[in-house]
Short mmCIF file of C-alpha atoms in Angstrom, two decimals:
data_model
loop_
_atom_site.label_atom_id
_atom_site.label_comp_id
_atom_site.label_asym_id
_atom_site.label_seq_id
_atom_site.Cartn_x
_atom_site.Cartn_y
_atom_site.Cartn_z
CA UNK A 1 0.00 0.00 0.00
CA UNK A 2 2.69 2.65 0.74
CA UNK A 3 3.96 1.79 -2.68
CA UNK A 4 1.14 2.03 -4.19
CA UNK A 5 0.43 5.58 -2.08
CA UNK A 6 4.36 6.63 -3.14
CA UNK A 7 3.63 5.89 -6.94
CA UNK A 8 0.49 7.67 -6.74
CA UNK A 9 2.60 10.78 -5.60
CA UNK A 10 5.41 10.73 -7.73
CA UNK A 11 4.04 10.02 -10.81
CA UNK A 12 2.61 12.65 -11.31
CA UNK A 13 5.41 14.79 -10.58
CA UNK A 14 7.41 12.62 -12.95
CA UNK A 15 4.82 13.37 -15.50
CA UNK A 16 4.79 17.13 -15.13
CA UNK A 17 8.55 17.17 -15.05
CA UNK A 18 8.40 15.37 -18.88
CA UNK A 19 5.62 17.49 -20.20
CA UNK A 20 7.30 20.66 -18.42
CA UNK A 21 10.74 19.99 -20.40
CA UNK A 22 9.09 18.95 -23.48
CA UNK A 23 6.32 22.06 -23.98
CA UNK A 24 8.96 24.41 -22.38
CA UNK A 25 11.40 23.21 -25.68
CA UNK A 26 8.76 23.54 -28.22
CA UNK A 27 8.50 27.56 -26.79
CA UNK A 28 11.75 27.92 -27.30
CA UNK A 29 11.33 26.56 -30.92
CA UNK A 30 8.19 28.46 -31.54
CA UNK A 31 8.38 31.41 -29.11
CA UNK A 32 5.16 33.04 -27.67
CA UNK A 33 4.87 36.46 -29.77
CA UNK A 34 7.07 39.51 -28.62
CA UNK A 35 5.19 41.62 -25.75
CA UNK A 36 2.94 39.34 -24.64
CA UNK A 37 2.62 39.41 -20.87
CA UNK A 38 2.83 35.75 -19.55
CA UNK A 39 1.06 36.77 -16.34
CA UNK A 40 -1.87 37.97 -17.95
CA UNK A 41 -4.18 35.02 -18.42
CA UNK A 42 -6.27 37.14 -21.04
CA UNK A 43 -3.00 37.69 -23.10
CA UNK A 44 -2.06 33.98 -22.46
CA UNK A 45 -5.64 33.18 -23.96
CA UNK A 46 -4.85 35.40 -26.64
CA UNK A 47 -1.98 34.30 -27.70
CA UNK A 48 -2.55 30.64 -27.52
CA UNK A 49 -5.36 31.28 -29.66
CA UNK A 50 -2.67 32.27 -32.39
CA UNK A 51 -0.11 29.54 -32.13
CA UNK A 52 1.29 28.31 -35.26
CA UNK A 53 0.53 24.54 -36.52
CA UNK A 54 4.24 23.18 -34.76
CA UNK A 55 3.56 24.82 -31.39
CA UNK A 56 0.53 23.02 -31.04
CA UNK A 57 1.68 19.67 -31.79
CA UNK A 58 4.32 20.60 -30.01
CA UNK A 59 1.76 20.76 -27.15
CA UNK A 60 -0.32 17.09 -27.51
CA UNK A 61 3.30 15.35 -27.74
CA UNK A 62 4.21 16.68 -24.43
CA UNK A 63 0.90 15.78 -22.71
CA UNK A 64 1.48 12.27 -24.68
CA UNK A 65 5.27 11.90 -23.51
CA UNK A 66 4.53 13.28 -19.80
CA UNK A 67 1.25 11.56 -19.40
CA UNK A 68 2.97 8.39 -20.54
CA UNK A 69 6.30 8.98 -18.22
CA UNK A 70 4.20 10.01 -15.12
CA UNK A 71 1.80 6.61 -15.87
CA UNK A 72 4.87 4.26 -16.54
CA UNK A 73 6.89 5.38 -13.78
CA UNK A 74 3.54 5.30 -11.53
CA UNK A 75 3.28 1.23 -12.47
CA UNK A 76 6.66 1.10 -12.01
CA UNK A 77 7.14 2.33 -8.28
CA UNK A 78 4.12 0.68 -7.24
CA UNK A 79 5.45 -2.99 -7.94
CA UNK A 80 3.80 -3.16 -11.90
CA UNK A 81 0.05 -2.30 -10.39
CA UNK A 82 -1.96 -0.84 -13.03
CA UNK A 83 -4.12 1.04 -10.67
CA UNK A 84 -1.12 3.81 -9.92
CA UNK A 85 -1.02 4.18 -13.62
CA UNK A 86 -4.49 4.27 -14.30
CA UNK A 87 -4.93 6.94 -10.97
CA UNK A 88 -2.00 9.24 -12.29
CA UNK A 89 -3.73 9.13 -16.09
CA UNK A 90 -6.97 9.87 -14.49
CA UNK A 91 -5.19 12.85 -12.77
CA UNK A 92 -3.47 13.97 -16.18
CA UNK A 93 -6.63 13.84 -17.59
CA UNK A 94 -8.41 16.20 -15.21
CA UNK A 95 -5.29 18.56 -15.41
CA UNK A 96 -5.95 18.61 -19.28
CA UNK A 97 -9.49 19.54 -18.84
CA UNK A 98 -8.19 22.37 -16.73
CA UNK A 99 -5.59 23.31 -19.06
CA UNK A 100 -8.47 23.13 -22.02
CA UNK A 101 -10.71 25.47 -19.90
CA UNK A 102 -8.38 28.13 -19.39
CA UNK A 103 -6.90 28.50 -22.84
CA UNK A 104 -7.80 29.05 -26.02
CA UNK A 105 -6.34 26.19 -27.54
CA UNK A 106 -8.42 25.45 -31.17
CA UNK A 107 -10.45 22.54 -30.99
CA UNK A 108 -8.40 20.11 -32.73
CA UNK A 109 -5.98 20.53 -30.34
CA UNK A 110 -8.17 20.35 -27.33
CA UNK A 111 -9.32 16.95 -28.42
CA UNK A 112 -5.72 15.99 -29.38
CA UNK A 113 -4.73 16.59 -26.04
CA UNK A 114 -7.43 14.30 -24.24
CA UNK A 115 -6.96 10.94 -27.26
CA UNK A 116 -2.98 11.64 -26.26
CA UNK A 117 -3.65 11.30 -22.65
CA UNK A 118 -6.34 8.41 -22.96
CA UNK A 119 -3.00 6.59 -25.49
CA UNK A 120 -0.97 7.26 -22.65
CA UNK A 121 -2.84 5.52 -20.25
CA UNK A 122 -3.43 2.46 -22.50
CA UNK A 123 0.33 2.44 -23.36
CA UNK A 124 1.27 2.47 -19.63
CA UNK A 125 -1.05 0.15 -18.60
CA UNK A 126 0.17 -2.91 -21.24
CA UNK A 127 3.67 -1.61 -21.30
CA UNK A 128 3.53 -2.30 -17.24
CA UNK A 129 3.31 -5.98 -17.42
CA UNK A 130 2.21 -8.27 -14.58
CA UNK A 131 3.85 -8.35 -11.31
CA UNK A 132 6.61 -10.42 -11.11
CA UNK A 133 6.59 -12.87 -8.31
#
């Protein structure tokens, strides 16, 4: 149980780390545009609403690659028990939905974001095995 609690705790953070490293390299590659004030959630809205094609795919690959590492890792610690996995995707799931309701994201990319997380989970969940003895 305090595996499975441990797992349930870091995975997560292992997750966010991924997609953190992975969306903050696609900004660097496709830059938000000059003066736009990243405290501002209206200008973040704004912005986001004009992100070219790259930048957004840049996006759904790092909820696929964190959700996926934050799963994995989740299965992992917790002794290959799906249910850590399947907790942290249902967690990466709900931080989507709060990422989707507080940006402008179009709505291709909204829904790319959710089937990436949703392949994440299935990927983590197979890729996790059974328990070895």
């Amino acid at each position: 149980m305090l595996r499975l609690i441990l797992a349930v705790i870091l995975g997560p953070l292992i997750g966010l780390v991924v997609l953190g490293a992975i969306d903050g390299a696609a900004n660097m590659i496709f830059p938000p545009p000059a003066g736009v004030n990243l405290t501002d959630p209206a200008a973040i809205r704004a912005a986001t609403a004009v992100l070219p094609f790259g930048a957004q795919v840049g996006a759904i690959l790092a909820w696929l690659l964190g959700a996926l590492a934050g799963a994995w890792s989740a299965n992992l610690i917790a002794g290959r028990r799906a249910l850590a996995g399947r907790i942290v995707s249902g967690l990466f799931l709900a931080f989507a939905a709060w990422t989707m309701a507080t940006t402008a994201y179009p709505l291709w990319t909204r829904a790319g974001l959710v089937i990436a997380v949703l392949i994440a989970a299935v990927a983590a969940d197979r890729a996790s095995g059974k328990a070895r003895n």
